[in-house]
Structures are given as C-alpha cells and as structure tokens.
mmCIF file of C-alpha atoms in Angstrom:
data_model
loop_
_atom_site.group_PDB
_atom_site.id
_atom_site.type_symbol
_atom_site.label_atom_id
_atom_site.label_comp_id
_atom_site.label_asym_id
_atom_site.label_seq_id
_atom_site.Cartn_x
_atom_site.Cartn_y
_atom_site.Cartn_z
ATOM 1 C CA MET A 157 22.317 -105.011 26.146
ATOM 2 C CA LYS A 158 18.621 -104.239 25.156
ATOM 3 C CA LEU A 159 17.552 -107.288 23.094
ATOM 4 C CA ALA A 160 14.733 -105.345 21.027
ATOM 5 C CA GLU A 161 15.408 -105.531 17.379
ATOM 6 C CA LYS A 162 18.721 -107.255 17.973
ATOM 7 C CA ASN A 163 20.233 -109.678 15.282
ATOM 8 C CA ILE A 164 21.193 -112.979 17.067
ATOM 9 C CA VAL A 165 22.650 -116.029 15.394
ATOM 10 C CA ILE A 166 21.875 -119.191 17.234
ATOM 11 C CA THR A 167 23.803 -122.835 16.417
ATOM 12 C CA GLY A 168 22.204 -126.007 16.852
ATOM 13 C CA ALA A 169 18.651 -124.161 17.020
ATOM 14 C CA SER A 170 16.654 -126.976 15.959
ATOM 15 C CA LYS A 171 15.940 -128.478 18.969
ATOM 16 C CA GLY A 172 17.245 -129.047 22.587
ATOM 17 C CA LEU A 173 18.805 -126.146 24.448
ATOM 18 C CA GLY A 174 19.351 -124.380 21.291
ATOM 19 C CA LYS A 175 15.754 -124.329 20.523
ATOM 20 C CA GLU A 176 14.820 -123.261 23.968
ATOM 21 C CA ILE A 177 17.109 -119.923 23.566
ATOM 22 C CA ALA A 178 15.294 -118.841 20.090
ATOM 23 C CA LEU A 179 11.858 -119.597 21.706
ATOM 24 C CA ARG A 180 12.577 -117.346 25.006
ATOM 25 C CA LEU A 181 14.819 -114.413 22.872
ATOM 26 C CA CYS A 182 11.922 -114.215 20.442
ATOM 27 C CA ARG A 183 9.870 -112.970 22.906
ATOM 28 C CA GLN A 184 11.836 -109.855 23.140
ATOM 29 C CA ASN A 185 11.630 -108.583 19.815
ATOM 30 C CA THR A 186 14.791 -110.251 18.475
ATOM 31 C CA ASN A 187 15.810 -111.002 14.978
ATOM 32 C CA LEU A 188 16.610 -114.456 15.020
ATOM 33 C CA ILE A 189 18.872 -116.345 12.260
ATOM 34 C CA LEU A 190 18.573 -119.996 13.095
ATOM 35 C CA VAL A 191 21.422 -122.778 12.101
ATOM 36 C CA ALA A 192 21.565 -126.237 12.409
ATOM 37 C CA ARG A 193 22.007 -129.287 10.180
ATOM 38 C CA THR A 194 18.234 -130.819 9.657
ATOM 39 C CA ARG A 195 16.051 -128.227 7.819
ATOM 40 C CA SER A 196 12.703 -130.023 8.810
ATOM 41 C CA LEU A 197 13.836 -129.417 12.604
ATOM 42 C CA LEU A 198 14.613 -125.852 11.853
ATOM 43 C CA GLU A 199 11.164 -125.465 10.310
ATOM 44 C CA GLU A 200 9.401 -126.299 13.433
ATOM 45 C CA THR A 201 11.745 -124.218 15.465
ATOM 46 C CA GLN A 202 10.757 -121.401 13.084
ATOM 47 C CA LYS A 203 6.864 -122.013 13.281
ATOM 48 C CA GLU A 204 7.086 -121.879 17.213
ATOM 49 C CA VAL A 205 9.261 -118.772 17.109
ATOM 50 C CA GLU A 206 6.801 -117.131 14.586
ATOM 51 C CA GLU A 207 3.406 -118.214 16.991
ATOM 52 C CA LEU A 208 5.067 -116.391 19.787
ATOM 53 C CA SER A 209 6.512 -113.222 18.309
ATOM 54 C CA GLY A 210 4.817 -112.685 14.920
ATOM 55 C CA LYS A 211 8.170 -112.385 13.349
ATOM 56 C CA LYS A 212 9.329 -115.073 11.170
ATOM 57 C CA ALA A 213 12.952 -116.362 11.939
ATOM 58 C CA ILE A 214 15.617 -116.911 8.944
ATOM 59 C CA LEU A 215 16.818 -120.466 9.019
ATOM 60 C CA ILE A 216 20.260 -121.716 7.603
ATOM 61 C CA PRO A 217 20.807 -125.326 7.307
ATOM 62 C CA CYS A 218 24.531 -125.467 8.167
ATOM 63 C CA ASP A 219 26.643 -128.514 9.145
ATOM 64 C CA ILE A 220 29.103 -126.255 11.521
ATOM 65 C CA SER A 221 31.784 -128.741 11.377
ATOM 66 C CA ASN A 222 32.363 -127.791 7.492
ATOM 67 C CA GLU A 223 33.849 -124.752 7.320
ATOM 68 C CA ALA A 224 32.874 -124.271 3.734
ATOM 69 C CA GLU A 225 29.155 -124.954 4.852
ATOM 70 C CA VAL A 226 29.872 -122.078 7.496
ATOM 71 C CA ASN A 227 31.162 -119.552 5.404
ATOM 72 C CA ARG A 228 28.196 -120.336 3.231
ATOM 73 C CA MET A 229 25.880 -119.425 6.034
ATOM 74 C CA ALA A 230 27.645 -116.110 7.019
ATOM 75 C CA GLU A 231 27.173 -115.070 3.539
ATOM 76 C CA VAL A 232 23.616 -115.620 3.627
ATOM 77 C CA THR A 233 23.644 -114.112 6.973
ATOM 78 C CA SER A 234 24.951 -110.971 5.326
ATOM 79 C CA LYS A 235 22.616 -110.894 2.591
ATOM 80 C CA ASN A 236 19.680 -110.365 5.366
ATOM 81 C CA PHE A 237 21.442 -108.383 7.920
ATOM 82 C CA LYS A 238 23.845 -105.539 7.553
ATOM 83 C CA HIS A 239 25.474 -106.507 11.160
ATOM 84 C CA ILE A 240 25.054 -109.310 13.868
ATOM 85 C CA ASP A 241 24.778 -108.445 17.636
ATOM 86 C CA VAL A 242 25.177 -111.864 18.990
ATOM 87 C CA LEU A 243 26.254 -115.232 17.799
ATOM 88 C CA ILE A 244 25.287 -118.091 20.521
ATOM 89 C CA ASN A 245 27.522 -120.687 19.412
ATOM 90 C CA ASN A 246 25.419 -123.698 21.033
ATOM 91 C CA ALA A 247 25.853 -126.800 18.507
ATOM 92 C CA GLY A 248 27.468 -129.763 19.752
ATOM 93 C CA VAL A 249 27.776 -133.498 19.978
ATOM 94 C CA GLY A 250 28.471 -135.942 22.773
ATOM 95 C CA ILE A 251 29.752 -139.583 22.359
ATOM 96 C CA HIS A 252 29.464 -141.208 25.726
ATOM 97 C CA LYS A 253 32.248 -143.955 25.489
ATOM 98 C CA ASN A 254 34.927 -145.346 27.320
ATOM 99 C CA LEU A 255 38.287 -145.083 25.199
ATOM 100 C CA SER A 256 38.357 -148.712 24.319
ATOM 101 C CA GLU A 257 35.057 -148.574 22.349
ATOM 102 C CA LEU A 258 35.847 -144.711 20.992
ATOM 103 C CA SER A 259 36.857 -144.906 17.234
ATOM 104 C CA GLY A 260 39.287 -142.158 15.601
ATOM 105 C CA ASP A 261 36.023 -140.975 13.615
ATOM 106 C CA GLU A 262 33.917 -140.528 16.766
ATOM 107 C CA MET A 263 36.788 -138.529 18.416
ATOM 108 C CA ARG A 264 37.095 -136.254 15.362
ATOM 109 C CA LYS A 265 33.474 -135.739 15.498
ATOM 110 C CA GLN A 266 33.275 -134.762 18.692
ATOM 111 C CA PHE A 267 36.375 -131.837 18.035
ATOM 112 C CA GLU A 268 34.974 -130.785 15.165
ATOM 113 C CA THR A 269 31.776 -129.929 16.272
ATOM 114 C CA ASN A 270 32.462 -128.514 19.531
ATOM 115 C CA PHE A 271 35.671 -126.692 19.097
ATOM 116 C CA PHE A 272 36.466 -126.383 15.330
ATOM 117 C CA GLY A 273 32.566 -125.496 14.919
ATOM 118 C CA PRO A 274 32.317 -122.336 16.928
ATOM 119 C CA PHE A 275 36.158 -121.222 15.782
ATOM 120 C CA TYR A 276 34.529 -121.334 12.111
ATOM 121 C CA CYS A 277 31.421 -119.424 12.924
ATOM 122 C CA ILE A 278 33.387 -116.872 15.047
ATOM 123 C CA LYS A 279 35.671 -116.440 12.132
ATOM 124 C CA ALA A 280 33.241 -116.318 9.561
ATOM 125 C CA LEU A 281 30.908 -113.790 11.130
ATOM 126 C CA LEU A 282 33.707 -111.692 12.763
ATOM 127 C CA PRO A 283 33.189 -109.155 9.849
ATOM 128 C CA LEU A 284 29.409 -108.624 10.936
ATOM 129 C CA LEU A 285 29.794 -108.306 14.634
ATOM 130 C CA LYS A 286 32.422 -105.698 14.199
ATOM 131 C CA LEU A 287 30.012 -103.570 12.732
ATOM 132 C CA SER A 288 27.612 -104.001 15.681
ATOM 133 C CA ASN A 289 27.669 -101.235 18.250
ATOM 134 C CA TYR A 290 27.731 -103.540 20.864
ATOM 135 C CA ALA A 291 28.610 -107.399 20.008
ATOM 136 C CA TYR A 292 28.592 -110.166 21.979
ATOM 137 C CA ILE A 293 29.600 -114.160 21.471
ATOM 138 C CA LEU A 294 28.592 -116.495 23.749
ATOM 139 C CA ASN A 295 30.252 -120.206 23.694
ATOM 140 C CA VAL A 296 27.888 -122.847 25.243
ATOM 141 C CA ASN A 297 30.405 -125.124 27.080
ATOM 142 C CA SER A 298 30.049 -127.727 29.870
ATOM 143 C CA ILE A 299 30.598 -128.374 33.406
ATOM 144 C CA ALA A 300 32.523 -130.954 31.867
ATOM 145 C CA SER A 301 35.533 -128.707 30.575
ATOM 146 C CA ARG A 302 36.109 -128.208 34.871
ATOM 147 C CA ILE A 303 35.936 -131.875 35.747
ATOM 148 C CA ALA A 304 35.571 -135.260 33.173
ATOM 149 C CA PHE A 305 33.816 -138.491 33.901
ATOM 150 C CA ALA A 306 35.012 -142.075 33.109
ATOM 151 C CA ASP A 307 32.549 -142.065 29.651
ATOM 152 C CA ASN A 308 32.975 -138.527 28.410
ATOM 153 C CA SER A 309 36.959 -138.086 28.238
ATOM 154 C CA VAL A 310 37.344 -136.862 25.065
ATOM 155 C CA TYR A 311 33.854 -134.836 24.877
ATOM 156 C CA ALA A 312 35.463 -133.112 28.129
ATOM 157 C CA ALA A 313 38.580 -132.188 26.337
ATOM 158 C CA THR A 314 36.800 -130.730 23.736
ATOM 159 C CA LYS A 315 35.004 -128.519 26.042
ATOM 160 C CA SER A 316 38.665 -127.687 27.731
ATOM 161 C CA ALA A 317 39.910 -126.380 24.587
ATOM 162 C CA LEU A 318 36.476 -124.340 24.102
ATOM 163 C CA ALA A 319 37.269 -122.911 27.418
ATOM 164 C CA ARG A 320 40.782 -121.783 27.140
ATOM 165 C CA PHE A 321 39.881 -120.701 23.351
ATOM 166 C CA THR A 322 37.126 -118.512 24.616
ATOM 167 C CA GLU A 323 39.590 -116.988 27.330
ATOM 168 C CA GLY A 324 41.957 -115.779 24.866
ATOM 169 C CA LEU A 325 39.444 -114.746 22.159
ATOM 170 C CA ARG A 326 38.183 -112.707 24.949
ATOM 171 C CA GLN A 327 41.351 -110.274 25.301
ATOM 172 C CA GLU A 328 41.825 -110.125 21.840
ATOM 173 C CA LEU A 329 38.437 -108.849 20.839
ATOM 174 C CA LYS A 330 38.118 -106.388 23.866
ATOM 175 C CA GLU A 331 39.761 -103.465 21.511
ATOM 176 C CA LEU A 332 37.098 -104.116 19.095
ATOM 177 C CA SER A 333 34.495 -103.680 21.959
ATOM 178 C CA ILE A 334 33.380 -107.278 21.197
ATOM 179 C CA ASN A 335 32.701 -109.095 24.504
ATOM 180 C CA VAL A 336 32.794 -113.083 24.973
ATOM 181 C CA GLY A 337 30.948 -115.076 27.303
ATOM 182 C CA SER A 338 31.100 -118.952 28.166
ATOM 183 C CA PHE A 339 28.229 -120.807 29.892
ATOM 184 C CA PHE A 340 28.743 -123.874 31.752
ATOM 185 C CA PRO A 341 25.417 -125.946 32.153
ATOM 186 C CA GLY A 342 25.769 -129.757 33.519
ATOM 187 C CA LEU A 343 23.595 -132.770 32.759
ATOM 188 C CA MET A 344 20.466 -131.518 31.121
ATOM 189 C CA LYS A 345 17.086 -132.609 29.749
ATOM 190 C CA THR A 346 17.578 -132.920 26.212
ATOM 191 C CA THR A 347 18.064 -135.685 23.594
ATOM 192 C CA PHE A 348 21.946 -135.011 23.888
ATOM 193 C CA GLN A 349 22.049 -136.917 26.771
ATOM 194 C CA GLU A 350 19.477 -139.985 26.038
ATOM 195 C CA ASP A 351 22.724 -142.373 24.690
ATOM 196 C CA ARG A 352 24.466 -141.893 28.089
ATOM 197 C CA LYS A 353 24.819 -145.332 29.838
ATOM 198 C CA ASN A 354 24.904 -144.002 33.154
ATOM 199 C CA VAL A 355 22.667 -141.283 33.131
ATOM 200 C CA ASN A 356 20.499 -142.998 35.679
ATOM 201 C CA LYS A 357 23.001 -142.810 38.314
ATOM 202 C CA ILE A 358 22.955 -139.043 37.957
ATOM 203 C CA PRO A 359 20.994 -137.514 40.711
ATOM 204 C CA PRO A 360 17.522 -136.293 39.336
ATOM 205 C CA PHE A 361 18.262 -132.683 40.898
ATOM 206 C CA MET A 362 21.469 -132.359 38.987
ATOM 207 C CA ILE A 363 19.512 -132.602 35.722
ATOM 208 C CA ILE A 364 18.944 -129.066 34.342
ATOM 209 C CA ASP A 365 15.611 -128.134 32.264
ATOM 210 C CA PRO A 366 16.580 -126.368 29.105
ATOM 211 C CA GLU A 367 14.164 -123.703 30.028
ATOM 212 C CA THR A 368 16.257 -122.881 33.126
ATOM 213 C CA ALA A 369 19.513 -123.012 30.816
ATOM 214 C CA ALA A 370 17.683 -120.573 28.213
ATOM 215 C CA ALA A 371 17.136 -118.357 30.977
ATOM 216 C CA LYS A 372 20.408 -117.945 32.079
ATOM 217 C CA ILE A 373 21.659 -117.551 28.940
ATOM 218 C CA GLU A 374 19.205 -114.497 28.452
ATOM 219 C CA ARG A 375 20.554 -112.562 31.464
ATOM 220 C CA MET A 376 24.317 -113.518 30.241
ATOM 221 C CA ILE A 377 23.639 -111.505 27.056
ATOM 222 C CA ILE A 378 21.589 -108.689 28.468
ATOM 223 C CA LYS A 379 24.744 -108.098 30.810
ATOM 224 C CA SER A 380 27.391 -109.376 28.914
ATOM 225 C CA LYS A 381 28.575 -111.704 31.321
ATOM 226 C CA LYS A 382 31.854 -113.156 30.921
ATOM 227 C CA ASN A 383 31.057 -116.622 32.630
ATOM 228 C CA ALA A 384 27.764 -118.240 34.657
ATOM 229 C CA TYR A 385 27.261 -121.477 35.616
ATOM 230 C CA ILE A 386 24.059 -122.890 37.309
ATOM 231 C CA LEU A 387 25.171 -122.804 40.495
ATOM 232 C CA ARG A 388 23.399 -125.933 42.203
ATOM 233 C CA LEU A 389 25.550 -127.842 39.796
ATOM 234 C CA MET A 390 28.459 -127.120 41.859
ATOM 235 C CA THR A 391 27.234 -129.292 45.082
ATOM 236 C CA TYR A 392 28.230 -132.126 42.711
ATOM 237 C CA ILE A 393 31.620 -131.604 42.111
ATOM 238 C CA PRO A 394 32.750 -131.884 45.649
ATOM 239 C CA MET A 395 30.729 -135.658 45.414
ATOM 240 C CA LYS A 396 32.234 -136.500 42.117
ATOM 241 C CA ILE A 397 35.846 -135.530 43.644
ATOM 242 C CA LYS A 398 35.522 -137.709 46.289
ATOM 243 C CA GLN A 399 34.493 -140.547 44.254
ATOM 244 C CA LEU A 400 37.412 -140.320 42.157
ATOM 245 C CA ALA A 401 39.896 -140.126 45.086
ATOM 246 C CA ALA A 402 38.137 -143.050 46.496
#
C-alpha cells in the first residue's frame, strides 16, 4: 500500500505510541484523523503534524470505551472523508496491580478500553472502510497477550481477547478485501508504563522506544502484514518462562 493521500484514523493519538505513529505517517502525505480523550493533548499532536507535513489533521475528542462517543466520532469522520483506508486501534490502558489490590471498576475499565474500544471503532467505521479500494485495520496488541506477569493478569486477558478477536475478524473481512493485522510490542518507554511498580526490574535493553515501534507499524501498513513483533523482545520470553517454572 502506498501511503500518500490515504485517510488514516489513529486512536490514542494524543501521546505515546499513538502520537509517534501520527508524526511518522504524516511525513508520507497522509490525511490523518486523530482520536483521543483529551482535546488539549490532541491539539499538540495536531500542531506537530502540521509543522512536519504542512497538512492539518482532523482531531476528534472521543472516549473509545463509550459506544455512543465512538458512533459520534464515526459521524464526524464521514463528514470529512468519503472513505477510510486505515484504522489503527492504538488506544489502551493498563492498571498494574495484583488481583487482591485490583477493583472491579479497574478490571472493567481495562476491558472496556482494550477490547470493547477496538470493537466499537471497527464496527462504527466499517462502512467507511468498505468504501476504500484497499483497507487495513491494525490492532495494537501486546506481548502480554502471549505471556502474563504477576501484576498484569487482567491487562493480559484483555489483550488475549483482542488477539483472538483479530484472528476471527481477519477471516470475516477477507471476502471484503479488508486486511487485518496485530502488532505485539513489549514494554515501551511511554507514560503508559509509569505506574508499574516493577518497571526497573525489566532489563533496559528490553524497553522499546515508541519511535522504533512506530516505524514497525508503518512497515506493517505498507505491506498489510497480519502479525508483527519487535524481535529482540522474544529473547526475554524464555527467561520469563524459566522464572515462572522455578
């Protein structure tokens, strides 16, 4: 897929990986729709995109865990673009606590954002994706969907659910020529991980910078890849398995 003039929706675009994806893709003369909860942070991303590309991205404040807000986001998008070429479901939340400390509301918040959010976005934007000549949906997942840690069992469960949903959706949308991919990063150097108590126990070489992840995502979109990992992360999994088995 050539990215020039493609219409791309990015959720969680106000900071972290979502912002880096926007700053990278805007260099390819894309038309960006930036989605996140906080308008002020979205405006900062919008300003940086315009400085880099000369084009002003559309920004839509939206809580993707709220289906009504997502439907409104889709309506606003349809008023600005006749079709959508790429949907990047990047927004997510992780609450790093052991089960005894995690409240029911905190459990639901993670499922509502990490699983229901992408479901709502895909369902609401599917009519616009169908109108593209070559559409692609990318769900940003996590290596946690493959192996869980002691303080993120619920987060891992949300990402496992997203992975299975993505696999089934890929088969469902194949007949519509809509490709669906999953990206599985590991621990990333963003505000998303700041509240994790054991973050310093992760070897520094395992922490990914969002710029590297954004570059990987750009290649995934161009090639319409089904799955992608940052390969150096895989060296840590055998280490973790041995710790769990000890």
